[in-house]
mmCIF file of C-alpha atoms and ligand atoms in Angstrom:
data_model
loop_
_atom_site.group_PDB
_atom_site.id
_atom_site.type_symbol
_atom_site.label_atom_id
_atom_site.label_comp_id
_atom_site.label_asym_id
_atom_site.label_seq_id
_atom_site.Cartn_x
_atom_site.Cartn_y
_atom_site.Cartn_z
ATOM 1 C CA MET M 1 0.204 0.142 -0.077
ATOM 2 C CA SER M 2 1.060 3.262 -0.930
ATOM 3 C CA SER M 3 1.884 6.000 2.025
ATOM 4 C CA HIS M 4 -0.860 8.410 0.642
ATOM 5 C CA VAL M 5 -3.765 6.712 1.415
ATOM 6 C CA HIS M 6 -5.428 9.748 2.119
ATOM 7 C CA THR M 7 -5.728 12.297 -0.658
ATOM 8 C CA THR M 8 -4.638 15.638 0.467
ATOM 9 C CA TYR M 9 -7.069 18.102 -0.956
ATOM 10 C CA LEU M 10 -6.684 21.749 -1.918
ATOM 11 C CA SER M 11 -8.916 23.416 0.644
ATOM 12 C CA PRO M 12 -11.294 20.863 1.840
ATOM 13 C CA PRO M 13 -14.017 21.773 4.588
ATOM 14 C CA SER M 14 -13.020 21.676 8.521
ATOM 15 C CA ILE M 15 -16.223 20.505 10.290
ATOM 16 C CA SER M 16 -15.779 20.349 13.789
ATOM 17 C CA ASP M 17 -17.755 18.527 16.554
ATOM 18 C CA SER M 18 -19.108 21.688 17.424
ATOM 19 C CA ASP M 19 -20.689 22.647 13.926
ATOM 20 C CA ILE M 20 -22.099 19.267 13.751
ATOM 21 C CA GLN M 21 -23.962 19.970 17.170
ATOM 22 C CA ALA M 22 -25.058 23.390 15.769
ATOM 23 C CA VAL M 23 -26.870 21.695 12.668
ATOM 24 C CA THR M 24 -28.363 18.980 14.851
ATOM 25 C CA ALA M 25 -29.724 21.429 17.108
ATOM 26 C CA ALA M 26 -31.167 23.404 13.866
ATOM 27 C CA LEU M 27 -32.711 20.028 12.737
ATOM 28 C CA ARG M 28 -34.203 19.647 16.201
ATOM 29 C CA SER M 29 -35.777 22.880 16.156
ATOM 30 C CA GLY M 30 -37.862 22.209 13.688
ATOM 31 C CA TRP M 31 -36.859 24.844 11.372
ATOM 32 C CA ALA M 32 -35.565 23.003 8.018
ATOM 33 C CA ALA M 33 -36.586 26.004 5.786
ATOM 34 C CA PRO M 34 -35.394 29.177 4.159
ATOM 35 C CA VAL M 35 -36.578 30.665 7.373
ATOM 36 C CA GLY M 36 -35.484 30.516 11.359
ATOM 37 C CA PRO M 37 -33.853 32.175 13.740
ATOM 38 C CA SER M 38 -30.722 30.883 12.902
ATOM 39 C CA ILE M 39 -30.673 33.054 9.733
ATOM 40 C CA ALA M 40 -30.712 36.495 11.602
ATOM 41 C CA GLU M 41 -27.974 35.183 14.063
ATOM 42 C CA PHE M 42 -25.774 33.926 11.152
ATOM 43 C CA GLU M 43 -26.358 37.417 9.341
ATOM 44 C CA ASP M 44 -24.979 39.432 12.199
ATOM 45 C CA LEU M 45 -22.073 37.186 13.017
ATOM 46 C CA VAL M 46 -20.962 37.787 9.517
ATOM 47 C CA CYS M 47 -21.593 41.581 9.561
ATOM 48 C CA SER M 48 -19.404 42.444 12.875
ATOM 49 C CA GLN M 49 -16.704 40.116 11.422
ATOM 50 C CA MET M 50 -16.629 42.199 8.218
ATOM 51 C CA GLY M 51 -17.729 45.579 9.733
ATOM 52 C CA PHE M 52 -20.923 45.975 8.084
ATOM 53 C CA ARG M 53 -24.193 46.902 9.564
ATOM 54 C CA HIS M 54 -26.466 44.918 7.315
ATOM 55 C CA GLY M 55 -26.275 41.262 5.537
ATOM 56 C CA VAL M 56 -28.581 39.197 3.784
ATOM 57 C CA ALA M 57 -27.664 34.805 3.716
ATOM 58 C CA LEU M 58 -28.290 33.877 0.188
ATOM 59 C CA ALA M 59 -27.941 30.611 -1.705
ATOM 60 C CA SER M 60 -24.518 31.370 -3.062
ATOM 61 C CA GLY M 61 -21.929 33.996 -3.328
ATOM 62 C CA THR M 62 -22.934 33.831 -6.883
ATOM 63 C CA SER M 63 -26.497 34.889 -6.319
ATOM 64 C CA ALA M 64 -25.348 37.703 -3.902
ATOM 65 C CA ILE M 65 -23.331 39.369 -6.684
ATOM 66 C CA HIS M 66 -26.622 38.714 -8.909
ATOM 67 C CA LEU M 67 -29.110 40.636 -6.684
ATOM 68 C CA GLY M 68 -26.306 43.149 -5.610
ATOM 69 C CA LEU M 69 -25.712 44.136 -9.210
ATOM 70 C CA LYS M 70 -29.945 44.374 -9.648
ATOM 71 C CA PHE M 71 -29.754 46.565 -6.981
ATOM 72 C CA LEU M 72 -27.079 49.066 -8.068
ATOM 73 C CA GLY M 73 -29.341 49.305 -11.375
ATOM 74 C CA VAL M 74 -27.483 47.375 -14.072
ATOM 75 C CA GLN M 75 -29.260 47.434 -17.083
ATOM 76 C CA PRO M 76 -29.096 45.376 -20.501
ATOM 77 C CA GLY M 77 -26.058 46.780 -22.586
ATOM 78 C CA ASP M 78 -24.591 48.299 -19.573
ATOM 79 C CA ILE M 79 -20.916 47.857 -18.771
ATOM 80 C CA VAL M 80 -19.776 46.264 -15.721
ATOM 81 C CA ILE M 81 -15.965 46.515 -15.016
ATOM 82 C CA THR M 82 -14.144 43.917 -13.247
ATOM 83 C CA SER M 83 -11.048 42.205 -12.589
ATOM 84 C CA THR M 84 -9.802 39.858 -15.568
ATOM 85 C CA LEU M 85 -7.914 37.491 -13.030
ATOM 86 C CA THR M 86 -10.926 35.780 -10.997
ATOM 87 C CA PHE M 87 -13.285 32.910 -11.077
ATOM 88 C CA ALA M 88 -16.116 33.222 -13.885
ATOM 89 C CA ALA M 89 -18.521 33.394 -10.727
ATOM 90 C CA THR M 90 -17.574 36.992 -10.761
ATOM 91 C CA ALA M 91 -18.798 38.259 -13.997
ATOM 92 C CA PHE M 92 -21.675 35.698 -14.799
ATOM 93 C CA PRO M 93 -24.015 37.629 -13.168
ATOM 94 C CA ILE M 94 -23.396 40.820 -14.952
ATOM 95 C CA MET M 95 -24.667 38.723 -18.264
ATOM 96 C CA TYR M 96 -27.901 37.608 -16.195
ATOM 97 C CA LEU M 97 -28.682 40.916 -16.112
ATOM 98 C CA GLY M 98 -27.827 41.467 -19.895
ATOM 99 C CA ALA M 99 -24.930 43.788 -19.176
ATOM 100 C CA ILE M 100 -21.236 43.227 -20.783
ATOM 101 C CA PRO M 101 -18.448 42.636 -18.239
ATOM 102 C CA ALA M 102 -15.467 44.736 -19.279
ATOM 103 C CA PHE M 103 -12.135 43.047 -17.840
ATOM 104 C CA VAL M 104 -9.050 45.318 -16.261
ATOM 105 C CA ASP M 105 -5.674 43.707 -15.592
ATOM 106 C CA VAL M 106 -4.171 43.351 -12.421
ATOM 107 C CA ASP M 107 -0.735 44.939 -10.813
ATOM 108 C CA GLU M 108 1.528 43.356 -8.295
ATOM 109 C CA SER M 109 -0.954 42.692 -5.587
ATOM 110 C CA TRP M 110 -2.918 40.240 -8.297
ATOM 111 C CA ASN M 111 -5.946 42.522 -7.983
ATOM 112 C CA MET M 112 -7.349 45.257 -10.089
ATOM 113 C CA ASP M 113 -4.859 47.533 -11.494
ATOM 114 C CA VAL M 114 -5.665 51.000 -10.203
ATOM 115 C CA GLU M 115 -4.289 53.281 -12.902
ATOM 116 C CA LEU M 116 -5.589 51.174 -15.284
ATOM 117 C CA LEU M 117 -9.305 51.013 -14.299
ATOM 118 C CA ASP M 118 -8.839 54.827 -14.734
ATOM 119 C CA SER M 119 -7.994 54.567 -18.346
ATOM 120 C CA ALA M 120 -10.495 51.928 -19.044
ATOM 121 C CA ILE M 121 -13.430 54.038 -17.729
ATOM 122 C CA ARG M 122 -12.029 56.923 -19.661
ATOM 123 C CA ALA M 123 -11.601 54.818 -23.022
ATOM 124 C CA LEU M 124 -15.144 53.123 -22.311
ATOM 125 C CA ARG M 125 -17.077 56.425 -21.828
ATOM 126 C CA ARG M 126 -15.399 57.999 -24.775
ATOM 127 C CA SER M 127 -17.043 55.111 -26.939
ATOM 128 C CA GLY M 128 -20.254 56.314 -25.731
ATOM 129 C CA LYS M 129 -20.772 53.075 -22.995
ATOM 130 C CA THR M 130 -22.548 53.489 -19.473
ATOM 131 C CA ILE M 131 -20.488 51.916 -16.539
ATOM 132 C CA SER M 132 -22.804 51.103 -14.497
ATOM 133 C CA ALA M 133 -20.623 49.300 -11.465
ATOM 134 C CA ILE M 134 -17.028 48.213 -10.788
ATOM 135 C CA ILE M 135 -16.297 44.715 -9.049
ATOM 136 C CA PRO M 136 -12.779 44.892 -7.479
ATOM 137 C CA VAL M 137 -11.957 41.322 -6.320
ATOM 138 C CA ASP M 138 -9.848 40.313 -3.306
ATOM 139 C CA LEU M 139 -8.144 37.237 -4.767
ATOM 140 C CA TYR M 140 -7.144 34.131 -2.915
ATOM 141 C CA GLY M 141 -7.777 36.794 0.182
ATOM 142 C CA THR M 142 -5.700 39.237 -0.777
ATOM 143 C CA PRO M 143 -7.628 42.716 0.003
ATOM 144 C CA ALA M 144 -7.980 45.073 -3.006
ATOM 145 C CA ASN M 145 -6.699 48.479 -2.857
ATOM 146 C CA TYR M 146 -10.077 50.034 -1.867
ATOM 147 C CA ALA M 147 -8.434 53.213 -0.841
ATOM 148 C CA ARG M 148 -7.138 54.072 -4.209
ATOM 149 C CA LEU M 149 -10.591 52.381 -5.929
ATOM 150 C CA SER M 150 -12.735 54.601 -4.165
ATOM 151 C CA GLU M 151 -11.275 57.542 -5.168
ATOM 152 C CA ILE M 152 -11.798 56.239 -9.035
ATOM 153 C CA SER M 153 -15.101 55.228 -7.967
ATOM 154 C CA LYS M 154 -16.035 58.825 -6.614
ATOM 155 C CA ARG M 155 -14.176 60.820 -9.313
ATOM 156 C CA HIS M 156 -16.119 58.653 -11.920
ATOM 157 C CA GLU M 157 -19.141 58.612 -9.815
ATOM 158 C CA ILE M 158 -19.370 54.791 -10.510
ATOM 159 C CA PRO M 159 -20.268 52.304 -7.757
ATOM 160 C CA LEU M 160 -17.984 49.571 -6.029
ATOM 161 C CA PHE M 161 -19.568 46.569 -5.263
ATOM 162 C CA ALA M 162 -17.003 43.875 -3.494
ATOM 163 C CA ASP M 163 -16.599 40.538 -4.866
ATOM 164 C CA SER M 164 -15.336 39.421 -1.334
ATOM 165 C CA ALA M 165 -16.083 35.854 -1.773
ATOM 166 C CA GLU M 166 -12.676 34.807 -1.248
ATOM 167 C CA SER M 167 -11.598 36.900 1.104
ATOM 168 C CA LEU M 168 -13.906 36.659 4.203
ATOM 169 C CA GLY M 169 -11.566 37.528 7.774
ATOM 170 C CA SER M 170 -8.944 39.621 5.570
ATOM 171 C CA LYS M 171 -8.353 42.915 7.075
ATOM 172 C CA LEU M 172 -7.870 46.425 5.803
ATOM 173 C CA ASN M 173 -4.956 48.983 7.545
ATOM 174 C CA ASN M 174 -7.234 51.384 7.315
ATOM 175 C CA GLY M 175 -10.971 51.592 7.996
ATOM 176 C CA ASN M 176 -13.294 48.666 6.834
ATOM 177 C CA LEU M 177 -14.436 47.630 3.558
ATOM 178 C CA SER M 178 -17.803 49.209 4.226
ATOM 179 C CA ASP M 179 -16.378 52.565 4.230
ATOM 180 C CA TYR M 180 -15.025 52.220 0.459
ATOM 181 C CA VAL M 181 -17.855 50.091 -1.169
ATOM 182 C CA SER M 182 -21.508 50.130 -1.588
ATOM 183 C CA ALA M 183 -21.757 46.335 -0.626
ATOM 184 C CA ALA M 184 -19.737 43.163 -1.033
ATOM 185 C CA ALA M 185 -20.493 39.644 -1.821
ATOM 186 C CA VAL M 186 -18.935 36.722 0.445
ATOM 187 C CA SER M 187 -19.247 32.841 -0.466
ATOM 188 C CA PHE M 188 -19.537 29.774 2.050
ATOM 189 C CA ASN M 189 -18.897 27.420 -0.894
ATOM 190 C CA GLY M 190 -17.436 23.922 0.156
ATOM 191 C CA ASN M 191 -13.895 25.223 -0.825
ATOM 192 C CA LYS M 192 -13.900 28.346 0.699
ATOM 193 C CA ILE M 193 -12.127 29.738 4.050
ATOM 194 C CA ILE M 194 -15.443 28.690 5.894
ATOM 195 C CA THR M 195 -18.615 26.997 4.545
ATOM 196 C CA THR M 196 -21.777 26.293 4.635
ATOM 197 C CA SER M 197 -21.509 23.679 2.009
ATOM 198 C CA GLY M 198 -23.152 26.140 -0.243
ATOM 199 C CA GLY M 199 -24.171 29.889 0.413
ATOM 200 C CA GLY M 200 -23.236 33.263 0.494
ATOM 201 C CA MET M 201 -24.086 36.902 2.146
ATOM 202 C CA LEU M 202 -24.559 40.307 0.746
ATOM 203 C CA LEU M 203 -23.349 42.611 2.854
ATOM 204 C CA THR M 204 -24.070 46.684 3.016
ATOM 205 C CA ASP M 205 -24.595 49.399 5.193
ATOM 206 C CA ASP M 206 -27.596 50.434 3.563
ATOM 207 C CA VAL M 207 -30.681 49.757 4.788
ATOM 208 C CA ASP M 208 -32.769 49.905 1.641
ATOM 209 C CA PHE M 209 -30.086 47.710 -0.225
ATOM 210 C CA VAL M 210 -30.569 45.099 2.088
ATOM 211 C CA GLU M 211 -34.362 45.117 2.295
ATOM 212 C CA ARG M 212 -34.619 45.134 -1.609
ATOM 213 C CA VAL M 213 -32.136 42.017 -2.060
ATOM 214 C CA LYS M 214 -33.954 39.967 0.920
ATOM 215 C CA HIS M 215 -37.445 40.868 -0.853
ATOM 216 C CA TRP M 216 -36.212 39.632 -4.169
ATOM 217 C CA SER M 217 -34.408 36.508 -2.773
ATOM 218 C CA THR M 218 -37.806 35.368 -1.245
ATOM 219 C CA GLN M 219 -39.367 35.454 -4.688
ATOM 220 C CA SER M 220 -40.617 39.168 -4.125
ATOM 221 C CA ARG M 221 -43.601 37.870 -1.846
ATOM 222 C CA GLU M 222 -45.542 40.958 -1.138
ATOM 223 C CA PRO M 223 -47.179 41.197 2.783
ATOM 224 C CA ALA M 224 -50.635 39.731 2.097
ATOM 225 C CA PRO M 225 -52.236 36.548 3.074
ATOM 226 C CA TRP M 226 -52.022 35.083 -0.474
ATOM 227 C CA TYR M 227 -49.230 35.083 -2.451
ATOM 228 C CA GLU M 228 -49.032 38.745 -4.059
ATOM 229 C CA HIS M 229 -46.194 39.505 -6.569
ATOM 230 C CA LYS M 230 -45.321 43.013 -8.059
ATOM 231 C CA GLU M 231 -41.783 42.404 -9.220
ATOM 232 C CA VAL M 232 -39.944 39.449 -10.723
ATOM 233 C CA GLY M 233 -38.554 37.302 -7.630
ATOM 234 C CA TYR M 234 -35.569 34.884 -7.162
ATOM 235 C CA ASN M 235 -35.722 31.553 -4.648
ATOM 236 C CA TYR M 236 -31.988 32.814 -3.209
ATOM 237 C CA ARG M 237 -32.624 32.457 0.419
ATOM 238 C CA LEU M 238 -29.945 30.240 2.628
ATOM 239 C CA SER M 239 -31.693 27.647 4.602
ATOM 240 C CA ASN M 240 -31.794 27.631 8.255
ATOM 241 C CA ILE M 241 -30.095 24.375 8.495
ATOM 242 C CA LEU M 242 -26.968 26.046 6.610
ATOM 243 C CA ALA M 243 -27.055 29.086 8.401
ATOM 244 C CA ALA M 244 -26.590 26.880 11.840
ATOM 245 C CA LEU M 245 -23.663 25.682 10.150
ATOM 246 C CA GLY M 246 -22.440 29.295 9.138
ATOM 247 C CA SER M 247 -22.378 30.735 12.340
ATOM 248 C CA SER M 248 -20.711 27.771 14.234
ATOM 249 C CA GLN M 249 -17.880 28.276 11.132
ATOM 250 C CA THR M 250 -18.062 31.838 11.609
ATOM 251 C CA SER M 251 -17.135 31.855 15.174
ATOM 252 C CA ARG M 252 -14.097 29.771 14.235
ATOM 253 C CA LEU M 253 -13.058 32.016 11.628
ATOM 254 C CA PRO M 254 -10.182 33.836 13.670
ATOM 255 C CA GLU M 255 -8.513 30.700 14.309
ATOM 256 C CA ILE M 256 -9.143 29.149 10.895
ATOM 257 C CA VAL M 257 -7.184 32.622 9.683
ATOM 258 C CA ARG M 258 -4.225 31.972 11.828
ATOM 259 C CA LYS M 259 -3.991 28.596 10.557
ATOM 260 C CA ARG M 260 -4.210 29.524 6.815
ATOM 261 C CA ARG M 261 -1.641 32.109 7.495
ATOM 262 C CA SER M 262 0.565 29.604 9.181
ATOM 263 C CA ILE M 263 0.218 27.062 6.277
ATOM 264 C CA ARG M 264 1.380 29.989 3.697
ATOM 265 C CA ASP M 265 4.339 31.096 6.116
ATOM 266 C CA ALA M 266 5.395 27.802 6.035
ATOM 267 C CA TYR M 267 5.626 27.243 2.734
ATOM 268 C CA ARG M 268 7.148 30.754 2.090
ATOM 269 C CA GLU M 269 9.558 29.457 4.619
ATOM 270 C CA ALA M 270 10.609 26.183 2.899
ATOM 271 C CA PHE M 271 10.880 27.984 -0.704
ATOM 272 C CA LEU M 272 12.936 30.683 0.578
ATOM 273 C CA ARG M 273 15.898 28.206 0.902
ATOM 274 C CA ILE M 274 15.472 26.623 -2.879
ATOM 275 C CA GLY M 275 14.848 30.284 -4.594
ATOM 276 C CA ALA M 276 13.151 30.195 -8.025
ATOM 277 C CA VAL M 277 9.674 30.347 -6.310
ATOM 278 C CA GLU M 278 7.621 32.900 -4.303
ATOM 279 C CA VAL M 279 4.452 32.312 -2.088
ATOM 280 C CA GLN M 280 1.795 35.434 -2.602
ATOM 281 C CA LYS M 281 2.353 38.270 0.352
ATOM 282 C CA ASP M 282 0.444 40.605 1.678
ATOM 283 C CA PRO M 283 -0.085 44.156 -0.220
ATOM 284 C CA GLU M 284 0.944 47.118 1.676
ATOM 285 C CA TRP M 285 -2.710 48.236 2.719
ATOM 286 C CA GLY M 286 -3.936 44.983 3.930
ATOM 287 C CA ILE M 287 -3.745 41.485 5.683
ATOM 288 C CA SER M 288 -5.001 38.437 3.709
ATOM 289 C CA ASN M 289 -6.927 35.311 5.376
ATOM 290 C CA ALA M 290 -4.425 33.190 3.252
ATOM 291 C CA TRP M 291 -7.406 31.376 1.729
ATOM 292 C CA LEU M 292 -5.151 29.535 -0.479
ATOM 293 C CA SER M 293 -1.408 29.441 -0.774
ATOM 294 C CA VAL M 294 0.096 30.301 -4.050
ATOM 295 C CA ALA M 295 3.445 29.665 -5.352
ATOM 296 C CA LEU M 296 4.693 31.543 -8.254
ATOM 297 C CA PHE M 297 7.554 29.568 -9.955
ATOM 298 C CA ASP M 298 10.304 31.738 -11.522
ATOM 299 C CA ARG M 299 9.047 31.222 -15.366
ATOM 300 C CA GLU M 300 12.653 31.723 -16.803
ATOM 301 C CA ALA M 301 14.112 28.514 -14.979
ATOM 302 C CA HIS M 302 11.653 26.862 -16.668
ATOM 303 C CA THR M 303 7.856 27.515 -18.408
ATOM 304 C CA ARG M 304 7.100 23.563 -17.520
ATOM 305 C CA ILE M 305 7.452 23.804 -14.055
ATOM 306 C CA PRO M 306 3.785 24.712 -12.368
ATOM 307 C CA THR M 307 2.799 21.574 -14.501
ATOM 308 C CA GLU M 308 5.456 19.289 -13.619
ATOM 309 C CA VAL M 309 5.094 20.398 -10.050
ATOM 310 C CA ARG M 310 1.307 20.060 -10.218
ATOM 311 C CA LEU M 311 1.609 16.332 -11.911
ATOM 312 C CA GLU M 312 4.323 15.253 -9.522
ATOM 313 C CA LEU M 313 1.787 16.346 -6.545
ATOM 314 C CA ALA M 314 -0.838 14.636 -8.024
ATOM 315 C CA SER M 315 0.844 11.159 -8.564
ATOM 316 C CA ASN M 316 1.444 11.478 -4.784
ATOM 317 C CA GLY M 317 -2.395 11.911 -3.837
ATOM 318 C CA ILE M 318 -2.215 15.789 -3.542
ATOM 319 C CA GLU M 319 -4.083 18.193 -5.039
ATOM 320 C CA ALA M 320 -2.801 21.450 -6.711
ATOM 321 C CA ARG M 321 -4.762 23.702 -9.105
ATOM 322 C CA PRO M 322 -3.560 26.196 -11.717
ATOM 323 C CA ILE M 323 -4.671 29.682 -10.958
ATOM 324 C CA TRP M 324 -7.636 30.960 -12.222
ATOM 325 C CA LYS M 325 -7.488 31.379 -15.841
ATOM 326 C CA PRO M 326 -8.078 35.070 -16.951
ATOM 327 C CA LEU M 327 -11.440 35.977 -17.949
ATOM 328 C CA HIS M 328 -10.457 37.490 -20.977
ATOM 329 C CA SER M 329 -9.204 34.355 -22.547
ATOM 330 C CA GLN M 330 -12.259 32.322 -21.630
ATOM 331 C CA PRO M 331 -14.356 31.452 -25.048
ATOM 332 C CA VAL M 332 -17.555 32.571 -23.041
ATOM 333 C CA PHE M 333 -16.325 36.141 -22.363
ATOM 334 C CA SER M 334 -14.686 36.514 -25.760
ATOM 335 C CA SER M 335 -16.741 39.364 -27.247
ATOM 336 C CA SER M 336 -16.103 41.572 -23.965
ATOM 337 C CA PRO M 337 -13.635 44.633 -23.683
ATOM 338 C CA ALA M 338 -10.358 43.942 -21.839
ATOM 339 C CA PHE M 339 -7.841 46.423 -20.766
ATOM 340 C CA LEU M 340 -4.666 44.490 -20.628
ATOM 341 C CA SER M 341 -0.989 44.682 -19.471
ATOM 342 C CA GLY M 342 -0.192 40.872 -19.393
ATOM 343 C CA HIS M 343 0.190 40.344 -15.538
ATOM 344 C CA ALA M 344 -2.611 38.378 -15.418
ATOM 345 C CA ASP M 345 -1.390 36.225 -18.033
ATOM 346 C CA ASP M 346 1.928 35.877 -16.545
ATOM 347 C CA ILE M 347 0.729 34.917 -13.043
ATOM 348 C CA PHE M 348 -1.652 32.458 -14.853
ATOM 349 C CA GLY M 349 1.446 31.261 -16.686
ATOM 350 C CA ARG M 350 3.772 30.729 -13.323
ATOM 351 C CA GLY M 351 1.155 30.255 -10.574
ATOM 352 C CA LEU M 352 0.391 27.598 -8.855
ATOM 353 C CA CYS M 353 -2.483 26.864 -5.990
ATOM 354 C CA LEU M 354 -1.040 24.740 -3.325
ATOM 355 C CA PRO M 355 -3.285 22.636 -0.596
ATOM 356 C CA SER M 356 -4.121 25.067 2.076
ATOM 357 C CA GLY M 357 -6.847 23.114 4.035
ATOM 358 C CA THR M 358 -7.411 24.472 7.684
ATOM 359 C CA ASP M 359 -7.065 20.744 9.077
ATOM 360 C CA MET M 360 -3.499 20.116 7.176
ATOM 361 C CA SER M 361 -1.036 18.679 9.419
ATOM 362 C CA THR M 362 2.531 19.504 9.666
ATOM 363 C CA ASP M 363 3.381 16.351 8.049
ATOM 364 C CA GLN M 364 1.241 16.868 5.054
ATOM 365 C CA ILE M 365 2.731 20.550 4.691
ATOM 366 C CA ALA M 366 6.228 19.055 4.759
ATOM 367 C CA ARG M 367 5.384 16.426 2.185
ATOM 368 C CA VAL M 368 4.239 18.978 -0.309
ATOM 369 C CA THR M 369 7.125 21.200 -0.026
ATOM 370 C CA ARG M 370 9.558 17.940 -0.419
ATOM 371 C CA HIS M 371 7.809 16.970 -3.668
ATOM 372 C CA VAL M 372 8.020 20.590 -5.149
ATOM 373 C CA THR M 373 11.547 20.774 -4.045
ATOM 374 C CA SER M 374 12.080 17.274 -5.771
ATOM 375 C CA VAL M 375 10.794 18.895 -8.903
ATOM 376 C CA LEU M 376 12.846 21.904 -9.035
ATOM 377 C CA LYS M 377 16.041 19.939 -8.559
ATOM 378 C CA ARG M 378 15.264 17.558 -11.121
ATOM 379 C CA MET M 379 14.229 20.168 -13.852
ATOM 380 C CA ASP M 380 17.275 22.394 -12.657
ATOM 381 C CA ARG M 381 19.532 19.745 -13.770
ATOM 382 C CA SER M 382 17.623 19.009 -17.160
HETATM 383 C C1 PLP K 1 -16.283 31.310 -5.222
HETATM 384 C C2 PLP K 1 -16.540 32.509 -5.835
HETATM 385 C C3 PLP K 1 -17.882 33.065 -6.108
HETATM 386 C C4 PLP K 1 -19.025 32.753 -6.234
HETATM 387 O O1 PLP K 1 -19.361 32.025 -4.930
HETATM 388 P P1 PLP K 1 -20.439 30.733 -4.918
HETATM 389 O O2 PLP K 1 -20.679 30.732 -3.479
HETATM 390 O O3 PLP K 1 -19.566 29.947 -5.258
HETATM 391 O O4 PLP K 1 -21.549 31.004 -5.897
HETATM 392 C C5 PLP K 1 -17.695 34.504 -6.835
HETATM 393 N N1 PLP K 1 -16.303 34.951 -6.884
HETATM 394 C C6 PLP K 1 -15.063 34.683 -6.396
HETATM 395 C C7 PLP K 1 -13.756 35.426 -6.870
HETATM 396 C C8 PLP K 1 -15.169 33.412 -5.865
HETATM 397 O O5 PLP K 1 -14.055 32.948 -5.750
#
């Protein structure tokens, strides 16, 4: 039998006994529905973690982005600007509304390049387009440069809506995310830093925003004894059972962030000794939750290194993944405008997401670094 009986996954859920007790208690309460006391409790907890006044728990991060953009008034044919280096779920909701995503490249922080954003807005406006929102993304937990982004958003009078699906538990050095954006979307999908198996939340300081989204997410039911609807609705509310899991997971978030950051530090330290590979750093303006640790290989050394490392890890029962393929290269977005510097393509070519799960043991981390090191040594010789 091989030594790798258990696969080391990229970012599997971490479920504690207290999580199981919380779900059991919610089931016993009888509230097995998209209403119940655990939902408001979960919303309050996430709000206090993220520094927002109001939250609405939804079925996914994607649905939070969808209804968030709807509230911001995105119309068919409008442009919504986002980062090219992200998961497609950032941009799909733009398409749900019949609008057009426009992609802006990233800077050294791997997040939206602020200078490029400014020139993209000018160019799009010159060609007569209406830009109805900007969606910065906090890639792999690294907060975007919100202080600079909000300057630009104010100057051009375009609302900022944060895709913080990957950055629950990350912090800005100056102020809260709520100081800079109209709203933010977070995700509790199975591989995110905490999970409800599937779920998301829209966060905002604006009461009207949260009330509208809550209304739409529950099929736009009017307050009447019968089912009365004045508007199109969505079945996007989170289940009470999953909210109970979410509260329990959220109470563990500070400890989980500490663990994820320690995994990233361990990789960084191990790779420092061999050179030719860096690990994503915190930006000057904030602290990442280190949701995923991402290695960036020195491309000059060998263009095939990320692939070779990934295959070597896979053959040893360790899951690693290429980073998000930039959206400007995705067939589904081929007709979207893109403002590029080459940075996202470069990171895509050199990056690899390494196992970062909360429950990883020291031994598992050591096995990952050992395999990475051995591939680098082998390729150095070839
Ligand atoms: C996961 C993710 C989403 C979507 O969240 P779901 O809960 O999976 O719908 C959106 N944007 C980014 C950047 C993500 O990583």
